[in-house]
Amino acid sequence: MSAESQQPGVLRSAANVALSATSNLKTALGVGVTAKDTQLQQYTKTVDGTKLTTEAGVPIAEDNNSLKAGERGPTLIEDFQFRDKMAHFDRERIPERVVHARGFGAHGVFELYENLSQYTRASVLTDTSKKTPVFVRFSTVAGFRGSADTVRDVRGFAVKFYTDEGNWDLVGNNIPVFFIQDAVQFPDLVHSLKPEPHNEIPQAQSAHDTFWDFVTLIPESTHMLMWIMSDRTIPRSFRNMNGFGVHTFRLVNAQGEAHFVKFHWRPVLGTASLVWDEAVKIQGADPDYHRRDLWMSIEAGDYPEYELGVQIFDEATAASFPFDVLDSTKIVPEELVPVRYIGKMTLNKNVDEFFPETEQIALHPGNIVPGIDFSEDPLLQGRLFSYTDSQFHRLGPNFQELPINRPVCPVFNNLRGGASRLAIIKGRVSYQPNSLASGCPALNPQGYRHHTVPVVGTKTEKKPGGFADHYSQARLFYNSMTQTEKEHILKATSFELQKCSSLEIRQRVVDQYNNVDFHLASQLAENIGANPPAAPAQIDERGAGVKESPGLSVIRSLPANTIRGRRVAIVVAPGFDSSALTVHAAIASAGGLPFYVAQKAKPVPDSQGSTVVPDFTVSATRSVLFDAVFVPGGAQAVQPLTEDADFVLLVAEAFKHLKTIGAANEGVELLRRAALPGVTIASLNDSATPFVESLGVVSTGSFASAVPGGVVGKVASGALGGLEGLVSKVLADPNAQPTGFVDAFVKSIAKHRCWEREPLAKKIVA
Ligand code: HDE
C-alpha cells in the first residue's frame, strides 16, 4: 500500500495501483541492487509469518495484559516482558541533530560520465564502469524533527558515496555560499537562528529579532541573505533543488598534482520553487510535502536524478580571481570557470525503516577518499572537527559500525571497545607497528596521503585581506535576478522584518541592503517603517569577478521542457465529459501525475456512463498540493462545482499561485465563478478556434478570451493518439508552437509558473 493511500482523506485510485505496480516491477528486475543493498540485507528482517519473542528470543504468549497480583493488581515487577518493552520504549529517542534535525533520505547509485584521472586518483571519479551506491539525506536547517517541510530555510543536500576505497561524504546545501567565514561563529549563528531561548519561539523561522540582530552585525552574511530571501529557500520539491559543496576542495591525481574543485548538483527536472503564500499554506495542508513527493516518486519508479558538476581550476587561476576561493561567502561564477557535468546520481530505493537508516546516517565532510583533499577554508576546517564530535554524541563511538554507515570495502584497524561494539576481531594484537601479527593490518602505500601544501606566516587570528569584500557578490546575485525575483527578495525581507520588534535592527537591515541596491533598500525602508538610505553606497563591484551571472536566477535557468512529477488536479462531478480522460491520459503519458478530485469519495460517472475513482475529495485536499488544475465540461457536471466554495477556491488559489489552469467546454463556468481578475469569459459559441491561451490559462477557443495564465480548451473525444504525439513534440522543442488544447495545456505546465500574471494575482482573495 502506498504511503499516500494510507493518509486520511486520500483514496487509492487505479492510477496509484499502477504506479506501485511499476515500482514492484523495477524491484523485480533488480534495478538499484548495489553492494550496499546486499550488505544492508544482512541486517534487514521482515515480520511476515513470524511469531512474537522478547529481544532475548523467548516466545511471547501474552503481550496485551501485564502480570498482576490478582485481576485488580498491583502489577508485578517480575513481568520481564513488560519491563523490557517499557524500558526500551523509554530510550527510543536519541538526540536530534543540533542543526538539520528534520531530514529525509533515500538510496541510489552514482554513475560517472567521464574519467577525471587527469585531476584525481579517486576511483569514484575515474572509473566510468562503476555504479557507486549512495545514500542522500535532504534536510531543513532550523526546525526540529517534527517541523514542516516547506518553511523558508536553507536545505541540506548531503550525499554519502559508498566507494570501493571507503566512504566519501559530500555534505552540501542547496545554496552555494554560507553566512560566516569562520567556523568559530557557527554556534552563535545557530543560536540566533533557532527559537529564542527564553520562550522557544519561533519554530523553524529566521523571521525573528535574534537572527536579524546577529546577521546585521556581521556584514559577511550579506551575500547569503540575498540567497535565503530568494525563492531558493522554498523549493518546489527535493527533486527541483540544486546542491552545492560550498567550500573549495582539492582533487589530487596519481602524480600528486592538485587542482581546486567546487562541487555542484543539478536536478534533471530543473530548479523550481514554491511561491510564499503557497509554502505557508502547505505547512498546514501537508507538513510532509517534500518527503512525500520524494517517497512517492521513488515508489512510482519515477526516480529522482541529479547531475554532478565540477568547476576545476589550478592555484594560479585561483590567485587571479578578485575574491578568495577559501572564503565560503563567495562563489566562483560559471563565467570564470564553467561547470562540467561529470556524472549522474539516481535515487531508486526508499528506506526500509527511517530510524536505522535516515536517522542513524552519520554524514561528515571529513570522510574523503584518496584523490580528494580539503582546502584551507576556515569554515571547512572547523567542520572537520564538529561532525565526528556530533556523531559521537548522537550515536556513540561505534557509529561507523551501524549498517547504514558501514563502508562496502573491508575495514581493519586497531580501534577497539567502546559502547555497543559489534566487530569481534580475533588475535591478541591491537597496535601498530607489531610483529606478532606479521605487521597486520599493514600500512598500505597506496592509501590516503594528505596533499602537501607549503605553509608560511605568523600564528594569528586575523582573516586574509580578500575576506573583507562583503558586498560585491551580493550585488552580483541581486543584479542577476529577474524583476520578479527581485520583488520576491524585497517581499520576503519585508515579511521577516515585520516579525522583528526592534526598530534598530530593522534600520540596520536597510543600511546593510543599501550596500547591495539602493532601490531595494529604499523600498524595504518604506515597507517596514525605517528611514530610507540617503544615497546609494559606493562599492567596488570588481570583487565579484563578473557583472552578471544569469545562471544564478532560477527563472532564467528553468528548462521549460518537462512536466515529469508535476501534479495535475482534474475536477470531476457526475456527468463530466470525455475531456477529463483525454487530459488524464495526456498528462500521464508526458510523465506528469494526474489526480481526480471529486466532492465525495465514491466512483464518479461520466456523461457516457463509465466511472472514475477519485484520488482525493475536495475537502481533504487543496490547490497548493497541485501544480495545475483542469476543469472538464459536461452539461450537468459543472453547475454543482460552481456552487461548492471548495472547488471555486481550488481554481482561485491556483490562479493566485500562478499555476496553469485549463478548462474545456462548460468547464469554463467554474473559472467564471472564481472571478479571476483580468479574465473575461466569453459566452458559449461554436468557434473553430482550438484553444485560447493567455497568461497560463488555456481554454477551448469558444469560451475564453483574455484569460491570464492558463489554458482553456475544447477537446474532441477520441483524439488522444494525436494529442499524445503533440505533447511530446512541444515538450521536446521549447520553441514548438502548440496547435491543440492539450499540448497547449501541457506546455503551459512545463513553464511551471506564469510570472506575467503576478500583478493580477495579487488582487485575488484566496
Ligand atoms: Fe553543518 N553541521 N556545520 N554545514 N551540516 C551538521 O552534523 C557545522 C555547514 C550540513 O543530513 C551537524 O551530524 C559547523 C555548511 C548538512 O545528517 C554539525 C559548520 C554546510 C548537515 C554541523 C557547519 C553544512 C549538517 C549537526 C560551520 C554546507 C546535515 C549534526 C563551519 C556545505 C547532515 C551533524 C545530515 C549537519 C556543524 C556549516 C551542511 C553540528 C560547525 C557550510 C547538510 O556537526
JSON list of C-alpha atoms in Angstrom, two decimals, residues 150 231 234-237 272-276 278-279 282 289-290 488 624 752-753 755:
[
{"chain": "A", "resi": 150, "resn": "THR", "atom": "CA", "xyz": [8.09, 23.99, 3.31]},
{"chain": "A", "resi": 231, "resn": "ASP", "atom": "CA", "xyz": [12.78, 31.66, -3.68]},
{"chain": "A", "resi": 234, "resn": "ILE", "atom": "CA", "xyz": [11.17, 27.49, -0.62]},
{"chain": "A", "resi": 235, "resn": "PRO", "atom": "CA", "xyz": [11.92, 24.73, -3.15]},
{"chain": "A", "resi": 236, "resn": "ARG", "atom": "CA", "xyz": [9.06, 23.06, -5.05]},
{"chain": "A", "resi": 237, "resn": "SER", "atom": "CA", "xyz": [10.45, 19.66, -4.10]},
{"chain": "A", "resi": 272, "resn": "ALA", "atom": "CA", "xyz": [11.84, 25.31, -9.26]},
{"chain": "A", "resi": 273, "resn": "SER", "atom": "CA", "xyz": [10.34, 26.94, -6.20]},
{"chain": "A", "resi": 274, "resn": "LEU", "atom": "CA", "xyz": [7.05, 27.46, -4.47]},
{"chain": "A", "resi": 275, "resn": "VAL", "atom": "CA", "xyz": [5.57, 30.90, -4.02]},
{"chain": "A", "resi": 276, "resn": "TRP", "atom": "CA", "xyz": [5.47, 32.17, -0.45]},
{"chain": "A", "resi": 278, "resn": "GLU", "atom": "CA", "xyz": [1.67, 28.56, -1.18]},
{"chain": "A", "resi": 279, "resn": "ALA", "atom": "CA", "xyz": [4.59, 27.46, 1.02]},
{"chain": "A", "resi": 282, "resn": "ILE", "atom": "CA", "xyz": [1.31, 23.73, 2.50]},
{"chain": "A", "resi": 289, "resn": "TYR", "atom": "CA", "xyz": [5.04, 17.70, 1.37]},
{"chain": "A", "resi": 290, "resn": "HIS", "atom": "CA", "xyz": [8.71, 17.30, 0.34]},
{"chain": "A", "resi": 488, "resn": "HIS", "atom": "CA", "xyz": [10.35, 38.34, -4.05]},
{"chain": "A", "resi": 624, "resn": "VAL", "atom": "CA", "xyz": [-1.42, 24.13, -3.12]},
{"chain": "A", "resi": 752, "resn": "HIS", "atom": "CA", "xyz": [5.91, 25.93, -14.03]},
{"chain": "A", "resi": 753, "resn": "ARG", "atom": "CA", "xyz": [4.50, 29.41, -13.28]},
{"chain": "A", "resi": 755, "resn": "TRP", "atom": "CA", "xyz": [5.08, 35.08, -13.79]}
]
